[in-house]
Amino acid sequence: MSLLDSKKKRVRGGNCSLPTESMRGIPTICIRATHGWRFLNFKELWEYRELVYFLTWRDIKVRYKQTAIGGAWAIIQPFFTMMIFSLFFGKFARIPSEGLPYPIFAYSALVPWTYFANSLTHATNSLVEHQQTITKVYFPRLILPLSSVLGGLVDFVIAFTVLIGMMFFYNIYPTGAIWTIPLFVLLSIITAFGVGLWLSALNVQYRDVRYAVGFLIQLWLFATPIAYPITIVPERWRALYGLNPMVGVIEGFRKALLGKGAIWGPSLAVSISIIVLILIGGILYFRKMEQTFADVV
Amino acid sequence: MRAKMNDVAVSAENLSKRYRIGEKVPYKALRDEITKLFTTPFGKLKNQSAPKREKGYIWALKDVSLEVKRGEVVGIIGRNGAGKTTLLKILSRVTEPTKGHAEIRGRVGSLLEVGTGFHPELTGRENIYLNGAILGMKKREIDKKFNEIVSFAEIEKFIDTPVKHYSAGMHVRLAFAVAAHLEPEILLVDEVLAVGDVEFQKKCLGKMKDVTGEGRTVLFVSHNMAVIQALCPQTLLLEQGCLQMRGSSAEVVKTYLKGNSVESGEYIWQWEEERLNDLGLLVPLSLRILDHKGKVSERVLARYPFQIEFRYQLTESVSNLRVGLTLKTTEGQWVCTSFDRDRTEEHGWYNRKQGIYVAMCTIPENLLNDGTFVLGVITGIKGAQRLYRDFELIRFSVDMTAGVGSHWADGRSGVIRPDFKWETEFAG
């Protein structure tokens, strides 16, 4: 089991006359009812890192196994959304796009957004999908939403390469801020994971969540500057608008890559604080509900 | 006597687990059935197998304290719902106890089910890694054991085929093979040997014997008394969530089978009203053994046929119902199972309306050997739902007086003693 590090492993428990010295190396697990709030058990998570890897790898593998066009799906979703947006919002409604060609303006936001939306959906369903495993084997349950969120990164990378291609096509060169891209990717991972923790735990109790999440994501899409720039939101609403953590993430991503975008200083700070709050709250709530997952799921 | 701390692999104190009623079976809403049953007249008395209840809650496990020393192999037996699986789930940390605590010293491997986390789209090779990781193996551990696992499962040729193309047997073999190669210091096993074909079961049993011989600590849940006695020197008996007895396996198994079945010609169920909603649509009423004169008796003569009468009530009309009887020896060996629908020509009863039924099963003369047998009941809807079942209800004995070959004074081994036809001719 992964509860042991290599040092402890040298001690084998077969012999009861082992000297006390080496007995100290044997891991002792204490089982009792837990009450109240718990935060992360980092040590345990680290010990289970290989399981994170295997579950992530499984998610990726299974996703492409029985599909005819495999990885192309990663592009199709954001790309076609971009085309529709370009036609209706860009061409017909003439929504401004920060001086960028509308297609790349929309696509540069749709890439991180699609990653976020898919990861959140996966994470929400992760516990219920692994119901059988949860009721039979112990491991930190947090690993399930975590590996769902990580598994989506492959799609993200595929969609991102298309974005690079489009930049060449439109002759747009990245700015010096491109080094911040990983930061914004990280922020969308954390947001999807944080919200995913809440929703997956809720989904165990109330299966309605599964249906609600699709709707939530749909609304969220329009509350985020994807099809339109943040500048069309009136100044006095911006603070409120910034409470949506994805505002800072999407705007930041676009700005870092294309060099055009609106004021993202304060709204990014608000976004980050909200993300941190969601994450901490999500961990606490998840850990609190975790005890009953196997009984209720 | 308390063992030295160092020798103890598992120690538990007052472990209790409470479930909210309906938590485990959330999909059932049988309110209507209950009200129907309330209006029907039958007595109420405590039912033996009903776990202790508080209002709205059920104690699946109640104040279980135990200590298992390093290297001990301990069996756990008990009726369905006695808390066996709950105990293993708590010890393997799948679920938390409501009260009490336990301490486990050593690497724990739990095997509550084979094939946990298998994905049909992935190949055998991929599933070995995935399943191994879920069970707690490290990648390099799996690398090392990989060939061993594959050859144990006998799937060398199909290792890169998606598991969905495997036969059920291959699937089970692979799943068990991965699990069998876990090397924890403490192994918790639940009923997993009850899968696969007989050949493979034997192989698994052999593997389990190796495991138990290596000085590992093993807690082993099974319904198979013969396996328990073969593998475990010691056994725990759980009843209604409580630890009833601990001792040598032979002794505990005997007590279990005795305690569960009364040596008597009849068994009359007395249902508490609130227990009825767990039952579903079939409520057993009485089970009787009638000897060749039609008298209720716990002793039958082998040379005459005898009958088993099972009365039950259906609380709603039902199709594809199957009602059966089970026969075991007091050592726990299965003799046979027989259903009322075994003969295909009797189709008229396929749909049964609600009401009380009496099933009569005739056991022919000269079938069973002398000895004591345990009679049980098994019911269900074909391919859909398990209804009431209990394999240990009545104990009865078969008397060989004037039976087959009884003029020979020797005792005969075997559970049956049929009257075969013999013809011998002088061949020169």
PDB file of C-alpha atoms in Angstrom, chain A residues 86-238:
ATOM      1  CA  SER A  86     -17.736  35.206 -34.881  1.00  0.00           C
ATOM      2  CA  LEU A  87     -20.747  35.058 -37.128  1.00  0.00           C
ATOM      3  CA  PHE A  88     -23.423  36.230 -34.708  1.00  0.00           C
ATOM      4  CA  PHE A  89     -21.586  38.374 -32.204  1.00  0.00           C
ATOM      5  CA  GLY A  90     -18.691  39.490 -34.342  1.00  0.00           C
ATOM      6  CA  LYS A  91     -20.257  39.979 -37.736  1.00  0.00           C
ATOM      7  CA  PHE A  92     -23.956  40.577 -37.116  1.00  0.00           C
ATOM      8  CA  ALA A  93     -23.998  42.157 -33.663  1.00  0.00           C
ATOM      9  CA  ARG A  94     -20.662  43.884 -34.202  1.00  0.00           C
ATOM     10  CA  ILE A  95     -19.458  43.398 -30.705  1.00  0.00           C
ATOM     11  CA  PRO A  96     -16.083  45.096 -30.230  1.00  0.00           C
ATOM     12  CA  SER A  97     -13.038  42.896 -29.878  1.00  0.00           C
ATOM     13  CA  GLU A  98     -10.287  45.102 -28.499  1.00  0.00           C
ATOM     14  CA  GLY A  99      -9.009  45.806 -31.982  1.00  0.00           C
ATOM     15  CA  LEU A 100      -8.285  42.145 -32.593  1.00  0.00           C
ATOM     16  CA  PRO A 101      -9.845  40.059 -35.336  1.00  0.00           C
ATOM     17  CA  TYR A 102     -12.993  38.724 -33.696  1.00  0.00           C
ATOM     18  CA  PRO A 103     -12.279  35.016 -34.352  1.00  0.00           C
ATOM     19  CA  ILE A 104      -8.991  35.038 -32.492  1.00  0.00           C
ATOM     20  CA  PHE A 105     -10.454  37.282 -29.832  1.00  0.00           C
ATOM     21  CA  ALA A 106     -13.151  34.697 -29.099  1.00  0.00           C
ATOM     22  CA  TYR A 107     -10.991  31.632 -29.594  1.00  0.00           C
ATOM     23  CA  SER A 108      -8.277  32.832 -27.230  1.00  0.00           C
ATOM     24  CA  ALA A 109     -10.922  32.944 -24.498  1.00  0.00           C
ATOM     25  CA  LEU A 110     -12.699  29.776 -25.557  1.00  0.00           C
ATOM     26  CA  VAL A 111      -9.574  27.643 -25.163  1.00  0.00           C
ATOM     27  CA  PRO A 112      -9.194  28.178 -21.400  1.00  0.00           C
ATOM     28  CA  TRP A 113     -12.964  28.368 -21.007  1.00  0.00           C
ATOM     29  CA  THR A 114     -13.590  25.012 -22.696  1.00  0.00           C
ATOM     30  CA  TYR A 115     -10.955  23.472 -20.507  1.00  0.00           C
ATOM     31  CA  PHE A 116     -12.610  24.944 -17.445  1.00  0.00           C
ATOM     32  CA  ALA A 117     -16.140  23.917 -18.430  1.00  0.00           C
ATOM     33  CA  ASN A 118     -15.222  20.330 -19.328  1.00  0.00           C
ATOM     34  CA  SER A 119     -13.070  19.844 -16.267  1.00  0.00           C
ATOM     35  CA  LEU A 120     -15.809  21.143 -14.027  1.00  0.00           C
ATOM     36  CA  THR A 121     -18.358  18.786 -15.566  1.00  0.00           C
ATOM     37  CA  HIS A 122     -16.003  15.846 -15.188  1.00  0.00           C
ATOM     38  CA  ALA A 123     -15.072  16.714 -11.644  1.00  0.00           C
ATOM     39  CA  THR A 124     -18.711  17.091 -10.645  1.00  0.00           C
ATOM     40  CA  ASN A 125     -19.506  13.594 -11.828  1.00  0.00           C
ATOM     41  CA  SER A 126     -16.259  12.026 -10.675  1.00  0.00           C
ATOM     42  CA  LEU A 127     -17.453  10.697  -7.328  1.00  0.00           C
ATOM     43  CA  VAL A 128     -20.715   9.308  -8.607  1.00  0.00           C
ATOM     44  CA  GLU A 129     -18.980   7.714 -11.577  1.00  0.00           C
ATOM     45  CA  HIS A 130     -16.503   5.979  -9.304  1.00  0.00           C
ATOM     46  CA  GLN A 131     -19.211   4.917  -6.907  1.00  0.00           C
ATOM     47  CA  GLN A 132     -18.134   1.305  -7.073  1.00  0.00           C
ATOM     48  CA  THR A 133     -14.558   2.127  -6.225  1.00  0.00           C
ATOM     49  CA  ILE A 134     -15.484   4.487  -3.418  1.00  0.00           C
ATOM     50  CA  THR A 135     -17.540   1.868  -1.654  1.00  0.00           C
ATOM     51  CA  LYS A 136     -14.834  -0.768  -1.912  1.00  0.00           C
ATOM     52  CA  VAL A 137     -11.422   0.791  -1.572  1.00  0.00           C
ATOM     53  CA  TYR A 138      -9.940   3.533   0.519  1.00  0.00           C
ATOM     54  CA  PHE A 139      -7.899   6.367  -0.927  1.00  0.00           C
ATOM     55  CA  PRO A 140      -8.150  10.098  -0.434  1.00  0.00           C
ATOM     56  CA  ARG A 141     -11.382  10.888  -2.276  1.00  0.00           C
ATOM     57  CA  LEU A 142     -10.008  14.250  -3.318  1.00  0.00           C
ATOM     58  CA  ILE A 143      -7.988  12.401  -5.928  1.00  0.00           C
ATOM     59  CA  LEU A 144     -11.081  11.776  -8.032  1.00  0.00           C
ATOM     60  CA  PRO A 145     -12.055  15.386  -8.807  1.00  0.00           C
ATOM     61  CA  LEU A 146      -8.362  16.244  -8.988  1.00  0.00           C
ATOM     62  CA  SER A 147      -7.571  13.682 -11.664  1.00  0.00           C
ATOM     63  CA  SER A 148     -10.660  14.693 -13.638  1.00  0.00           C
ATOM     64  CA  VAL A 149      -9.413  18.263 -13.716  1.00  0.00           C
ATOM     65  CA  LEU A 150      -5.885  17.239 -14.666  1.00  0.00           C
ATOM     66  CA  GLY A 151      -7.084  14.881 -17.379  1.00  0.00           C
ATOM     67  CA  GLY A 152      -8.569  17.775 -19.332  1.00  0.00           C
ATOM     68  CA  LEU A 153      -5.167  19.371 -19.794  1.00  0.00           C
ATOM     69  CA  VAL A 154      -4.403  17.199 -22.800  1.00  0.00           C
ATOM     70  CA  ASP A 155      -7.408  18.626 -24.610  1.00  0.00           C
ATOM     71  CA  PHE A 156      -6.283  22.054 -23.564  1.00  0.00           C
ATOM     72  CA  VAL A 157      -2.850  21.583 -25.075  1.00  0.00           C
ATOM     73  CA  ILE A 158      -4.343  20.356 -28.355  1.00  0.00           C
ATOM     74  CA  ALA A 159      -6.717  23.313 -28.555  1.00  0.00           C
ATOM     75  CA  PHE A 160      -3.876  25.645 -27.623  1.00  0.00           C
ATOM     76  CA  THR A 161      -1.716  24.568 -30.547  1.00  0.00           C
ATOM     77  CA  VAL A 162      -4.551  25.597 -32.852  1.00  0.00           C
ATOM     78  CA  LEU A 163      -4.549  28.954 -31.125  1.00  0.00           C
ATOM     79  CA  ILE A 164      -0.835  29.324 -31.893  1.00  0.00           C
ATOM     80  CA  GLY A 165      -1.612  28.468 -35.512  1.00  0.00           C
ATOM     81  CA  MET A 166      -4.279  31.146 -35.633  1.00  0.00           C
ATOM     82  CA  MET A 167      -1.855  33.689 -34.244  1.00  0.00           C
ATOM     83  CA  PHE A 168       0.500  32.964 -37.106  1.00  0.00           C
ATOM     84  CA  PHE A 169      -2.390  33.246 -39.495  1.00  0.00           C
ATOM     85  CA  TYR A 170      -3.394  36.672 -38.171  1.00  0.00           C
ATOM     86  CA  ASN A 171       0.210  37.761 -37.706  1.00  0.00           C
ATOM     87  CA  ILE A 172      -0.186  38.370 -34.041  1.00  0.00           C
ATOM     88  CA  TYR A 173       2.896  37.882 -31.940  1.00  0.00           C
ATOM     89  CA  PRO A 174       2.884  37.156 -28.255  1.00  0.00           C
ATOM     90  CA  THR A 175       3.827  39.912 -25.901  1.00  0.00           C
ATOM     91  CA  GLY A 176       6.466  39.812 -23.228  1.00  0.00           C
ATOM     92  CA  ALA A 177       3.727  38.822 -20.816  1.00  0.00           C
ATOM     93  CA  ILE A 178       3.535  35.366 -22.349  1.00  0.00           C
ATOM     94  CA  TRP A 179       5.392  33.897 -19.379  1.00  0.00           C
ATOM     95  CA  THR A 180       2.247  34.530 -17.311  1.00  0.00           C
ATOM     96  CA  ILE A 181       0.257  32.042 -19.418  1.00  0.00           C
ATOM     97  CA  PRO A 182       1.041  29.105 -17.109  1.00  0.00           C
ATOM     98  CA  LEU A 183      -0.187  31.215 -14.227  1.00  0.00           C
ATOM     99  CA  PHE A 184      -3.587  31.673 -15.858  1.00  0.00           C
ATOM    100  CA  VAL A 185      -3.752  28.023 -16.796  1.00  0.00           C
ATOM    101  CA  LEU A 186      -3.011  27.208 -13.188  1.00  0.00           C
ATOM    102  CA  LEU A 187      -5.771  29.562 -12.089  1.00  0.00           C
ATOM    103  CA  SER A 188      -8.316  27.845 -14.314  1.00  0.00           C
ATOM    104  CA  ILE A 189      -7.180  24.450 -12.992  1.00  0.00           C
ATOM    105  CA  ILE A 190      -7.648  25.667  -9.441  1.00  0.00           C
ATOM    106  CA  THR A 191     -11.009  27.236 -10.164  1.00  0.00           C
ATOM    107  CA  ALA A 192     -12.314  24.101 -11.852  1.00  0.00           C
ATOM    108  CA  PHE A 193     -10.929  22.015  -8.986  1.00  0.00           C
ATOM    109  CA  GLY A 194     -12.328  24.311  -6.270  1.00  0.00           C
ATOM    110  CA  VAL A 195     -15.806  24.520  -7.741  1.00  0.00           C
ATOM    111  CA  GLY A 196     -15.560  20.836  -8.662  1.00  0.00           C
ATOM    112  CA  LEU A 197     -14.959  19.953  -5.014  1.00  0.00           C
ATOM    113  CA  TRP A 198     -18.177  21.667  -4.004  1.00  0.00           C
ATOM    114  CA  LEU A 199     -20.253  20.239  -6.802  1.00  0.00           C
ATOM    115  CA  SER A 200     -18.920  16.686  -6.666  1.00  0.00           C
ATOM    116  CA  ALA A 201     -19.597  16.458  -2.933  1.00  0.00           C
ATOM    117  CA  LEU A 202     -23.063  17.916  -3.419  1.00  0.00           C
ATOM    118  CA  ASN A 203     -23.682  15.552  -6.296  1.00  0.00           C
ATOM    119  CA  VAL A 204     -23.215  12.584  -3.984  1.00  0.00           C
ATOM    120  CA  GLN A 205     -26.146  13.764  -1.894  1.00  0.00           C
ATOM    121  CA  TYR A 206     -28.308  15.307  -4.562  1.00  0.00           C
ATOM    122  CA  ARG A 207     -28.169  13.929  -8.042  1.00  0.00           C
ATOM    123  CA  ASP A 208     -29.845  17.081  -9.364  1.00  0.00           C
ATOM    124  CA  VAL A 209     -26.426  18.698  -9.345  1.00  0.00           C
ATOM    125  CA  ARG A 210     -25.450  16.634 -12.337  1.00  0.00           C
ATOM    126  CA  TYR A 211     -28.141  18.349 -14.388  1.00  0.00           C
ATOM    127  CA  ALA A 212     -27.689  21.733 -12.826  1.00  0.00           C
ATOM    128  CA  VAL A 213     -24.015  21.906 -13.714  1.00  0.00           C
ATOM    129  CA  GLY A 214     -24.673  22.060 -17.449  1.00  0.00           C
ATOM    130  CA  PHE A 215     -27.008  24.936 -16.927  1.00  0.00           C
ATOM    131  CA  LEU A 216     -24.615  26.650 -14.538  1.00  0.00           C
ATOM    132  CA  ILE A 217     -21.807  26.481 -17.076  1.00  0.00           C
ATOM    133  CA  GLN A 218     -24.050  27.901 -19.775  1.00  0.00           C
ATOM    134  CA  LEU A 219     -24.935  30.914 -17.638  1.00  0.00           C
ATOM    135  CA  TRP A 220     -21.375  31.283 -16.500  1.00  0.00           C
ATOM    136  CA  LEU A 221     -20.183  31.462 -20.113  1.00  0.00           C
ATOM    137  CA  PHE A 222     -22.199  34.610 -20.680  1.00  0.00           C
ATOM    138  CA  ALA A 223     -21.123  36.132 -17.392  1.00  0.00           C
ATOM    139  CA  THR A 224     -17.500  35.866 -18.505  1.00  0.00           C
ATOM    140  CA  PRO A 225     -15.801  38.091 -21.115  1.00  0.00           C
ATOM    141  CA  ILE A 226     -15.539  35.495 -23.840  1.00  0.00           C
ATOM    142  CA  ALA A 227     -17.821  36.702 -26.594  1.00  0.00           C
ATOM    143  CA  TYR A 228     -17.382  40.334 -25.596  1.00  0.00           C
ATOM    144  CA  PRO A 229     -14.605  42.431 -24.039  1.00  0.00           C
ATOM    145  CA  ILE A 230     -14.768  43.494 -20.425  1.00  0.00           C
ATOM    146  CA  THR A 231     -14.937  47.112 -21.599  1.00  0.00           C
ATOM    147  CA  ILE A 232     -18.598  46.843 -22.538  1.00  0.00           C
ATOM    148  CA  VAL A 233     -19.437  46.218 -18.900  1.00  0.00           C
ATOM    149  CA  PRO A 234     -20.190  49.601 -17.316  1.00  0.00           C
ATOM    150  CA  GLU A 235     -17.476  50.849 -14.997  1.00  0.00           C
ATOM    151  CA  ARG A 236     -19.660  50.794 -11.864  1.00  0.00           C
ATOM    152  CA  TRP A 237     -20.599  47.150 -12.431  1.00  0.00           C
ATOM    153  CA  ARG A 238     -17.031  46.010 -12.862  1.00  0.00           C
TER     154      ARG A 238
END
